[in-house]
PDB file of C-alpha atoms in Angstrom:
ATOM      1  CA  UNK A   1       3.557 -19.182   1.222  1.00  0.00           C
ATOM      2  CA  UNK A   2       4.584 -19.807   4.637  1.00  0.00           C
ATOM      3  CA  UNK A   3       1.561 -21.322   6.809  1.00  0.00           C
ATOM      4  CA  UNK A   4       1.252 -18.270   9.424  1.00  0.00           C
ATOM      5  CA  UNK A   5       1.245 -15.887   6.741  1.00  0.00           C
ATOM      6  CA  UNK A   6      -2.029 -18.034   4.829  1.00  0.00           C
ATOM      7  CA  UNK A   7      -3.608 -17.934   8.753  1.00  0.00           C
ATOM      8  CA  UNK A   8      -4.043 -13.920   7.465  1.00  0.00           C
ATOM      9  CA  UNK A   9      -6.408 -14.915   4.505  1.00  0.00           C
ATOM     10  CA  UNK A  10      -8.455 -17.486   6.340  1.00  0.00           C
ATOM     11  CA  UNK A  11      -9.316 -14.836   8.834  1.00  0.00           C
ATOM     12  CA  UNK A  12     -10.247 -12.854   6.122  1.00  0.00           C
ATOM     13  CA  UNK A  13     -12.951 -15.015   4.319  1.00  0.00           C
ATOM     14  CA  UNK A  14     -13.893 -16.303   7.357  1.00  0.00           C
ATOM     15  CA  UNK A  15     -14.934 -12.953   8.167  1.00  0.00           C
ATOM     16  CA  UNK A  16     -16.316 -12.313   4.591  1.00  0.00           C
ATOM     17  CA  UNK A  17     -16.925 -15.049   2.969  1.00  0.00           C
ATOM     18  CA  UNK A  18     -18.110 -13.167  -0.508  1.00  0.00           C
ATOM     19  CA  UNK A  19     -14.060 -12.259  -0.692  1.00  0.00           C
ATOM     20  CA  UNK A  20     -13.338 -16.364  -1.507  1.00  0.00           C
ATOM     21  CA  UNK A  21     -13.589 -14.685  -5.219  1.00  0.00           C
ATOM     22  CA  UNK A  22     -10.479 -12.502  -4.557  1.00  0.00           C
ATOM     23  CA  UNK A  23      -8.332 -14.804  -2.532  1.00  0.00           C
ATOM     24  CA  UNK A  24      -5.717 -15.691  -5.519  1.00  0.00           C
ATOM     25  CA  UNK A  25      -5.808 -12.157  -6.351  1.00  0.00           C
ATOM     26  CA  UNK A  26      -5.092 -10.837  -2.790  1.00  0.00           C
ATOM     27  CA  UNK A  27      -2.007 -13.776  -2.688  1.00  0.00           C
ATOM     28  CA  UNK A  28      -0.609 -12.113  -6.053  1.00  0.00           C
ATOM     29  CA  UNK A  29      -0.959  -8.533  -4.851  1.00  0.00           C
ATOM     30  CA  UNK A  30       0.999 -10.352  -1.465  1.00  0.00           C
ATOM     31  CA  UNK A  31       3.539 -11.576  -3.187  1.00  0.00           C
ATOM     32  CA  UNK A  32       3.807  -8.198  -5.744  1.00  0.00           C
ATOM     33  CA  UNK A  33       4.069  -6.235  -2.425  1.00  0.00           C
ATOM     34  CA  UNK A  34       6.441  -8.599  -0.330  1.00  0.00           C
ATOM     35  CA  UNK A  35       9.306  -8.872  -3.601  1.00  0.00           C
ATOM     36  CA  UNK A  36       9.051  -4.926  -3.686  1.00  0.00           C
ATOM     37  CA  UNK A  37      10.197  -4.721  -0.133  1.00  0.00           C
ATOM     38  CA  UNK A  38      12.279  -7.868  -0.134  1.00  0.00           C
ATOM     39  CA  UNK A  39      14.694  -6.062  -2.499  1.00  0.00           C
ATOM     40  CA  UNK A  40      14.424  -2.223  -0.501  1.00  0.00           C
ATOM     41  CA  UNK A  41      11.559  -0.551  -2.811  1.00  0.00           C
ATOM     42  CA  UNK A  42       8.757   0.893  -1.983  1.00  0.00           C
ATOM     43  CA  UNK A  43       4.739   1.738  -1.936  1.00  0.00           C
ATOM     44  CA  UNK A  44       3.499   4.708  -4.004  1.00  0.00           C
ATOM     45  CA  UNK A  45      -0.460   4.747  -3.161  1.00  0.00           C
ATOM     46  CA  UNK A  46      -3.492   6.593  -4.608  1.00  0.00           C
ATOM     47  CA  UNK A  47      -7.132   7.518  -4.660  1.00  0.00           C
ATOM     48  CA  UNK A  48      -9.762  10.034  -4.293  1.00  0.00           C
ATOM     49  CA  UNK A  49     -12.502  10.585  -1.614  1.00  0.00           C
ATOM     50  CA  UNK A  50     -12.634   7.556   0.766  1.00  0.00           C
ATOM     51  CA  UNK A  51     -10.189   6.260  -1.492  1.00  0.00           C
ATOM     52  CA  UNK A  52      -7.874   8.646  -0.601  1.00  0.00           C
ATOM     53  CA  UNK A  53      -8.260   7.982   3.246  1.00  0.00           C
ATOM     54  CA  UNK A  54      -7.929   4.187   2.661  1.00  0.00           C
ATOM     55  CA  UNK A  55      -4.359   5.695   1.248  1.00  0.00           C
ATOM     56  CA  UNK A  56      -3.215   7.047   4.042  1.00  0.00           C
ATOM     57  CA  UNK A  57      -4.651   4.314   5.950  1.00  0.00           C
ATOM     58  CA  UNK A  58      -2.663   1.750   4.537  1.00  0.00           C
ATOM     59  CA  UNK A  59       0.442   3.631   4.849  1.00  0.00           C
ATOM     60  CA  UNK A  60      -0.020   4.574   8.745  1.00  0.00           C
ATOM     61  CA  UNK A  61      -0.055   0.233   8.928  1.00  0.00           C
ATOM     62  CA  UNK A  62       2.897  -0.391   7.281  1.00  0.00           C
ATOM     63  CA  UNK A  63       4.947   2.555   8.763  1.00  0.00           C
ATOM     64  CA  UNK A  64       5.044   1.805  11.441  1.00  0.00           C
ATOM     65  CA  UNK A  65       3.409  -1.238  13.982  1.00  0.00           C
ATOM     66  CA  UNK A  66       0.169  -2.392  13.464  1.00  0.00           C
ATOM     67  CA  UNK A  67       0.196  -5.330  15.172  1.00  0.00           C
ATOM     68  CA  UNK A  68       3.546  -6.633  16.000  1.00  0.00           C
ATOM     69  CA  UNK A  69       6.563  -4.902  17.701  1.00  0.00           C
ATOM     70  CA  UNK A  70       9.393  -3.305  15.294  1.00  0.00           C
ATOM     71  CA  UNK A  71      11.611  -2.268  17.538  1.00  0.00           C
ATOM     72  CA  UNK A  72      14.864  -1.336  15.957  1.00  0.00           C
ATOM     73  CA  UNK A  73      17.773  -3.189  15.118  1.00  0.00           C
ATOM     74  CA  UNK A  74      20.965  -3.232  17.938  1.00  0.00           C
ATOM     75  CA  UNK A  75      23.300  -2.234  15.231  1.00  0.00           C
ATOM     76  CA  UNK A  76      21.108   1.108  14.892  1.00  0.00           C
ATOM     77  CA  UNK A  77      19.928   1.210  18.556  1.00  0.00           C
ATOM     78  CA  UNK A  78      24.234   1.903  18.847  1.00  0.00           C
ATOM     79  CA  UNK A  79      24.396   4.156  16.359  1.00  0.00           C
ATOM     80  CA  UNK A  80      21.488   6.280  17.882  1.00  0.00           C
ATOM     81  CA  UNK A  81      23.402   6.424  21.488  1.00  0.00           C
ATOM     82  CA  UNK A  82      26.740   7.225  19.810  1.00  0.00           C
ATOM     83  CA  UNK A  83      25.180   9.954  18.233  1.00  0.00           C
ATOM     84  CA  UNK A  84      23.458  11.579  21.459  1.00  0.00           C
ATOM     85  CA  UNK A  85      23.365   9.300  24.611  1.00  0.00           C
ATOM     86  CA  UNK A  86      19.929  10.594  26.024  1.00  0.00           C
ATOM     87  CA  UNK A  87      18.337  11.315  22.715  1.00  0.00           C
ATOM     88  CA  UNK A  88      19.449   8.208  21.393  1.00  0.00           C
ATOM     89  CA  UNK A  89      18.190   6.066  24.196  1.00  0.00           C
ATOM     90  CA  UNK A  90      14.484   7.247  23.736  1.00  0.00           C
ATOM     91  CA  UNK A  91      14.895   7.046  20.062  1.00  0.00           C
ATOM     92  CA  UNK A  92      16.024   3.743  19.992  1.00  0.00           C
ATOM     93  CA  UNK A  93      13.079   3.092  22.674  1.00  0.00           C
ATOM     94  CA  UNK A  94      10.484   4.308  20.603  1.00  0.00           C
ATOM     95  CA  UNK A  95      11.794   3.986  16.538  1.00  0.00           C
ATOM     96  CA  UNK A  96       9.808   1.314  14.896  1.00  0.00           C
ATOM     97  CA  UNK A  97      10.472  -0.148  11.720  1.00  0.00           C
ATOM     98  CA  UNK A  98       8.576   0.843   8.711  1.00  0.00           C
ATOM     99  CA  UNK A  99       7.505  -0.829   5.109  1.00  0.00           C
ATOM    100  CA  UNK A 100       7.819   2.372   3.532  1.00  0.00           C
ATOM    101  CA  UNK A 101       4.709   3.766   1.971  1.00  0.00           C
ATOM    102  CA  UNK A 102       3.898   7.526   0.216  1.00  0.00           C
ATOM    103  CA  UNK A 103       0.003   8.031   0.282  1.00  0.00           C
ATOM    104  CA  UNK A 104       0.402  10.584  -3.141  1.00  0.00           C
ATOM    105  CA  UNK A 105      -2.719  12.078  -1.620  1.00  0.00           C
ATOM    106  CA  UNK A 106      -0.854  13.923   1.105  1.00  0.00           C
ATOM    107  CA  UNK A 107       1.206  16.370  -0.305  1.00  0.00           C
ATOM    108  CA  UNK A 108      -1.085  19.467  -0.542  1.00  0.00           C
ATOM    109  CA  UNK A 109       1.150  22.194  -1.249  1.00  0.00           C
ATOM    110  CA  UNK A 110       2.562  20.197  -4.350  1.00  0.00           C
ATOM    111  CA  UNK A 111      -1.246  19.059  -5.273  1.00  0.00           C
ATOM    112  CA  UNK A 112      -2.667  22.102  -5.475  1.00  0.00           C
ATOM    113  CA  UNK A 113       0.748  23.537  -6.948  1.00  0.00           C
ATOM    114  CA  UNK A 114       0.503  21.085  -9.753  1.00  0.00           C
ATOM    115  CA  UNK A 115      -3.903  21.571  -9.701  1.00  0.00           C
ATOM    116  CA  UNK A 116      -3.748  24.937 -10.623  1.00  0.00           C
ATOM    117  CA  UNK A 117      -0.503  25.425 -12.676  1.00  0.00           C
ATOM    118  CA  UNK A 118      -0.669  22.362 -15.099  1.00  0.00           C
ATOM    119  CA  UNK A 119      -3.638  19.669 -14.501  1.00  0.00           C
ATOM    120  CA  UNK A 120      -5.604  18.454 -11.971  1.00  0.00           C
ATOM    121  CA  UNK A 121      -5.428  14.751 -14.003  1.00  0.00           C
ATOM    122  CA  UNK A 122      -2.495  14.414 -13.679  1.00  0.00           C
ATOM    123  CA  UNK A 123      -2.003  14.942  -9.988  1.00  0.00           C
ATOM    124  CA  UNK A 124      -1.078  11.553  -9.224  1.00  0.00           C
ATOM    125  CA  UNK A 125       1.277  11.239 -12.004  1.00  0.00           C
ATOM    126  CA  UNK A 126       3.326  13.622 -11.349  1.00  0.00           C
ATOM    127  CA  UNK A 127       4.055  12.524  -7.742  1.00  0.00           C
ATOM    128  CA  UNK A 128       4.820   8.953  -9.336  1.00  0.00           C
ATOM    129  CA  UNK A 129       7.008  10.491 -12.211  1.00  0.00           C
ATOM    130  CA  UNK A 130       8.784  12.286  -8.987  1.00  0.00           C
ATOM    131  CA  UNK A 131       9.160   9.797  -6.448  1.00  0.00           C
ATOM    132  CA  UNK A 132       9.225   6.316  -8.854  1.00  0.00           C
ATOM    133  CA  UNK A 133      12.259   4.373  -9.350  1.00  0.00           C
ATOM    134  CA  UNK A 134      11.595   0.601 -11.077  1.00  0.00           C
ATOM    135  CA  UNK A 135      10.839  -1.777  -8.691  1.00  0.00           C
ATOM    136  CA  UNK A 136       8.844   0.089  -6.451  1.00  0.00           C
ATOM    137  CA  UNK A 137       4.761  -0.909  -6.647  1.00  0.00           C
ATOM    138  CA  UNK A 138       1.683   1.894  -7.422  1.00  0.00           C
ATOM    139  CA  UNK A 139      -1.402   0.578  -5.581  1.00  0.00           C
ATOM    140  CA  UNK A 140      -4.303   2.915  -7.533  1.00  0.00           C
ATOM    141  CA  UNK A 141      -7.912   2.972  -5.241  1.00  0.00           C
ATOM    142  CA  UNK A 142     -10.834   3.480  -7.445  1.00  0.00           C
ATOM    143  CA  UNK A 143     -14.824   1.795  -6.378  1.00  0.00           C
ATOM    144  CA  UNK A 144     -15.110   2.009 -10.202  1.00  0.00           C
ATOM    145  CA  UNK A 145     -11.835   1.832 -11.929  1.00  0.00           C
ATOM    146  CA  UNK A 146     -12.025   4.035 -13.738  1.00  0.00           C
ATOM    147  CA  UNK A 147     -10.727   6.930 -11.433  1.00  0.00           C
ATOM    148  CA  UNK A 148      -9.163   9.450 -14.240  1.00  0.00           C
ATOM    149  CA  UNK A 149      -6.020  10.438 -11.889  1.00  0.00           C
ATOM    150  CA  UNK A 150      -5.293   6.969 -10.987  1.00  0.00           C
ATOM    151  CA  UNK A 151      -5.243   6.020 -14.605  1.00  0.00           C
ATOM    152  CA  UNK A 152      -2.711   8.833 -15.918  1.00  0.00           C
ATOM    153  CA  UNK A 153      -0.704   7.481 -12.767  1.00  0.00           C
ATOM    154  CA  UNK A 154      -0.678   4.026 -14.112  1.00  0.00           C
ATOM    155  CA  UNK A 155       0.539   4.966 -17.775  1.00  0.00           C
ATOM    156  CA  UNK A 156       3.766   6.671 -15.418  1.00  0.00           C
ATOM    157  CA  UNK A 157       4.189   3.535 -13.811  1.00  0.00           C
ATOM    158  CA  UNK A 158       4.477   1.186 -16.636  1.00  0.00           C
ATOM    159  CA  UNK A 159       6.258   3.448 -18.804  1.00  0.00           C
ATOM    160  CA  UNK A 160       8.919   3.203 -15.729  1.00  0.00           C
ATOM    161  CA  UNK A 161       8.752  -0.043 -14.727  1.00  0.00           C
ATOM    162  CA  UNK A 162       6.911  -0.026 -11.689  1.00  0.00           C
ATOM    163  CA  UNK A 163       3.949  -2.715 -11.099  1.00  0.00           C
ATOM    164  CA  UNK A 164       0.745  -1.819 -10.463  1.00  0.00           C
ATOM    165  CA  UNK A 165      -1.644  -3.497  -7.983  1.00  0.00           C
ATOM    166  CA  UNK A 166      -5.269  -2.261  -8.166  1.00  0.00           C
ATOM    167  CA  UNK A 167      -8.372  -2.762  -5.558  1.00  0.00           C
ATOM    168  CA  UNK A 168     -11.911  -2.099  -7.746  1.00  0.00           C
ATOM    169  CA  UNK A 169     -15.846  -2.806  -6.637  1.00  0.00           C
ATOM    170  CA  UNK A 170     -16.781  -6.066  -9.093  1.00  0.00           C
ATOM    171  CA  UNK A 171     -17.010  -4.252 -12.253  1.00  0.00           C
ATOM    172  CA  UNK A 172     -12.919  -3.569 -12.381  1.00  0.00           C
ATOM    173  CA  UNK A 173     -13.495  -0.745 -15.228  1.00  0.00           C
ATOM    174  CA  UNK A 174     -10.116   0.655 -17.189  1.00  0.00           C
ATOM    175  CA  UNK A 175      -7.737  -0.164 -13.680  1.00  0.00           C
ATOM    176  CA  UNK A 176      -8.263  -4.064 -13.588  1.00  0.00           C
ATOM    177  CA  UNK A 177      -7.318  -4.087 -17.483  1.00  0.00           C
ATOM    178  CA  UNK A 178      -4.120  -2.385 -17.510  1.00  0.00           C
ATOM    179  CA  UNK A 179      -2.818  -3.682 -13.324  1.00  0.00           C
ATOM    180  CA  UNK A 180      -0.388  -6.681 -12.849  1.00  0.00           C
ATOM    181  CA  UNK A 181      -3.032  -7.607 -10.510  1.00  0.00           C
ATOM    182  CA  UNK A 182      -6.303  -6.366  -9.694  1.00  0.00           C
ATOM    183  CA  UNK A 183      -8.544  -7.095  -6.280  1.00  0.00           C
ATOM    184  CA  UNK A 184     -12.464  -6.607  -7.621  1.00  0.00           C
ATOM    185  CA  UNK A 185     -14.184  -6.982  -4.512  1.00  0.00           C
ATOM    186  CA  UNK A 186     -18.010  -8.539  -5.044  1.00  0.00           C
ATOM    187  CA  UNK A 187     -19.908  -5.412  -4.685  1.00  0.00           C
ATOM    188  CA  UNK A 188     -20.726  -2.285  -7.213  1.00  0.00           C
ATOM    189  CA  UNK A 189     -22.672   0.156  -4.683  1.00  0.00           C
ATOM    190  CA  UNK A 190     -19.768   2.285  -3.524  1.00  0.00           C
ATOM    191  CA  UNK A 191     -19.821   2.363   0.162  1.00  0.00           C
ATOM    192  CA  UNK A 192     -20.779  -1.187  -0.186  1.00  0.00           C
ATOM    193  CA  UNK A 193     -17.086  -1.852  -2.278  1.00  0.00           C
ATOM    194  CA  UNK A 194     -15.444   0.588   0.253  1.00  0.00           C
ATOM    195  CA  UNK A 195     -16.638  -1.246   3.178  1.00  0.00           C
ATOM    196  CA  UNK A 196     -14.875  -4.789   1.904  1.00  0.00           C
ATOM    197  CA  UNK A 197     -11.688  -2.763   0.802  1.00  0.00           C
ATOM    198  CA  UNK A 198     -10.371  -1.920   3.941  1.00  0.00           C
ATOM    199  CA  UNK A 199     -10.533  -5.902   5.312  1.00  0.00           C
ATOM    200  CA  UNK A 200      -8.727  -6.773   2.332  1.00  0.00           C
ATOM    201  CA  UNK A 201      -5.697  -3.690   2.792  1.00  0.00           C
ATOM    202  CA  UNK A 202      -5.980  -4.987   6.427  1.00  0.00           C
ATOM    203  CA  UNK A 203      -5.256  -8.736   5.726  1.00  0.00           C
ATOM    204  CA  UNK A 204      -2.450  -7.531   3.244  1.00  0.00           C
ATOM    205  CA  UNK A 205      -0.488  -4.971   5.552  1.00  0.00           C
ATOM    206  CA  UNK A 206      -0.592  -8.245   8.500  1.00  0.00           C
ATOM    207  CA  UNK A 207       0.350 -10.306   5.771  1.00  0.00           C
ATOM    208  CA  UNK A 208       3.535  -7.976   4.910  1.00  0.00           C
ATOM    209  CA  UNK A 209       4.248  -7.264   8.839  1.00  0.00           C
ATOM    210  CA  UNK A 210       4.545 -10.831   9.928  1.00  0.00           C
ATOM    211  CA  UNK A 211       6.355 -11.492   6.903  1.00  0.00           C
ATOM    212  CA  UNK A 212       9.249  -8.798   7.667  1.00  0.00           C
ATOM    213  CA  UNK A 213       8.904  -8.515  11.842  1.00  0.00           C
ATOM    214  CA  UNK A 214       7.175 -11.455  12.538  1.00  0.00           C
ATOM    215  CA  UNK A 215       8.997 -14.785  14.443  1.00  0.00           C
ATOM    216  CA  UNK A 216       9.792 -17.032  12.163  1.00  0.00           C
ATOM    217  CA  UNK A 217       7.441 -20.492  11.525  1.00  0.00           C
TER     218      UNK A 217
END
């Protein structure tokens, strides 16, 4: 792992030292999430409650900049202008480049379609079943692991060959036993678990951004 990109997780336990546990863990969920958009795949992501915000947190930092400017390549910057000369120009201006990410959380219409018509456990797996191709990577939330959506989403994502990363409180429950890698940060109370999840999606999503728009070591 390249030396800037290892700066990321020394912030991080710096910062909270009780994550040291979940360092090797956070470098495999890294490197799950860094081949998935090395090869043009992308991030399905789920939870409930403040699980479900985290979600949609995560995917507003990899959409578009979090830290580092994305502007768009000069290649499509052209293309943009061809199109439409003035609507280009601000486009190209103001695109930025995105790790693409679907927060299954934020589709209400289809939610509460598939709530109320068919099952509200399998919320999650239908959007997966839907928007899943192999290759792509479901990242399930759950303080306990044992979140009953998340877990009909992972049986979809195995069955079609998509990994799954998952971020737990200590215990790990059902999630940690059935993910290609799981992050069981060192607390069970769950606002205590929440509060250490979002430093860890945070080191992960600067990890991935330097990584794909960062300058080179």
């Amino acid at each position: 792992m390249q030396n800037r990109l290892v700066r990321h997780i020394e912030t991080l336990i710096n910062r909270y030292p009780s994550l040291e546990s979940c360092k090797n863990d956070i470098i495999k969920a890294y490197d799950i999430l860094e081949s998935c958009y090395e090869s043009d795949h992308k991030l399905l992501i789920a939870g409930n409650g403040g699980s479900a915000a985290d979600s949609e947190h995560i995917a507003g930092e990899l959409m578009k900049r979090f830290k580092i400017c994305r502007t768009v390549p000069a290649e499509f910057e052209e293309r943009l202008i061809s199109v439409d000369p003035e609507r280009g120009k601000t486009l190209a201006h103001n695109l930025e480049r995105g790790l693409m990410a679907i927060p299954l959380v934020a589709h209400e219409a289809l939610s509460t379609a598939y709530i109320n018509d068919v099952d509200g456990l399998g919320v999650f797996a239908q959007q997966l079943y839907g928007f899943g191709r192999p290759g792509d990577v479901f990242w399930g939330i759950s303080t306990s692991g044992n979140s009953k959506n998340v877990m009909s989403a992972t049986v979809v994502a195995r069955a079609l060959g998509i990994k799954v990363i998952g971020l737990t409180g200590a215990n790990g429950g059902e999630l940690a036993s059935v993910a290609d890698v799981a992050i069981r940060v060192p607390e069970t109370e769950t606002y205590m678990i929440q509060e250490l999840h979002l430093p860890v999606y945070h080191c992960l999503c600067l990890m991935l951004e330097d990584r794909f728009f960062g300058d080179s070591d």
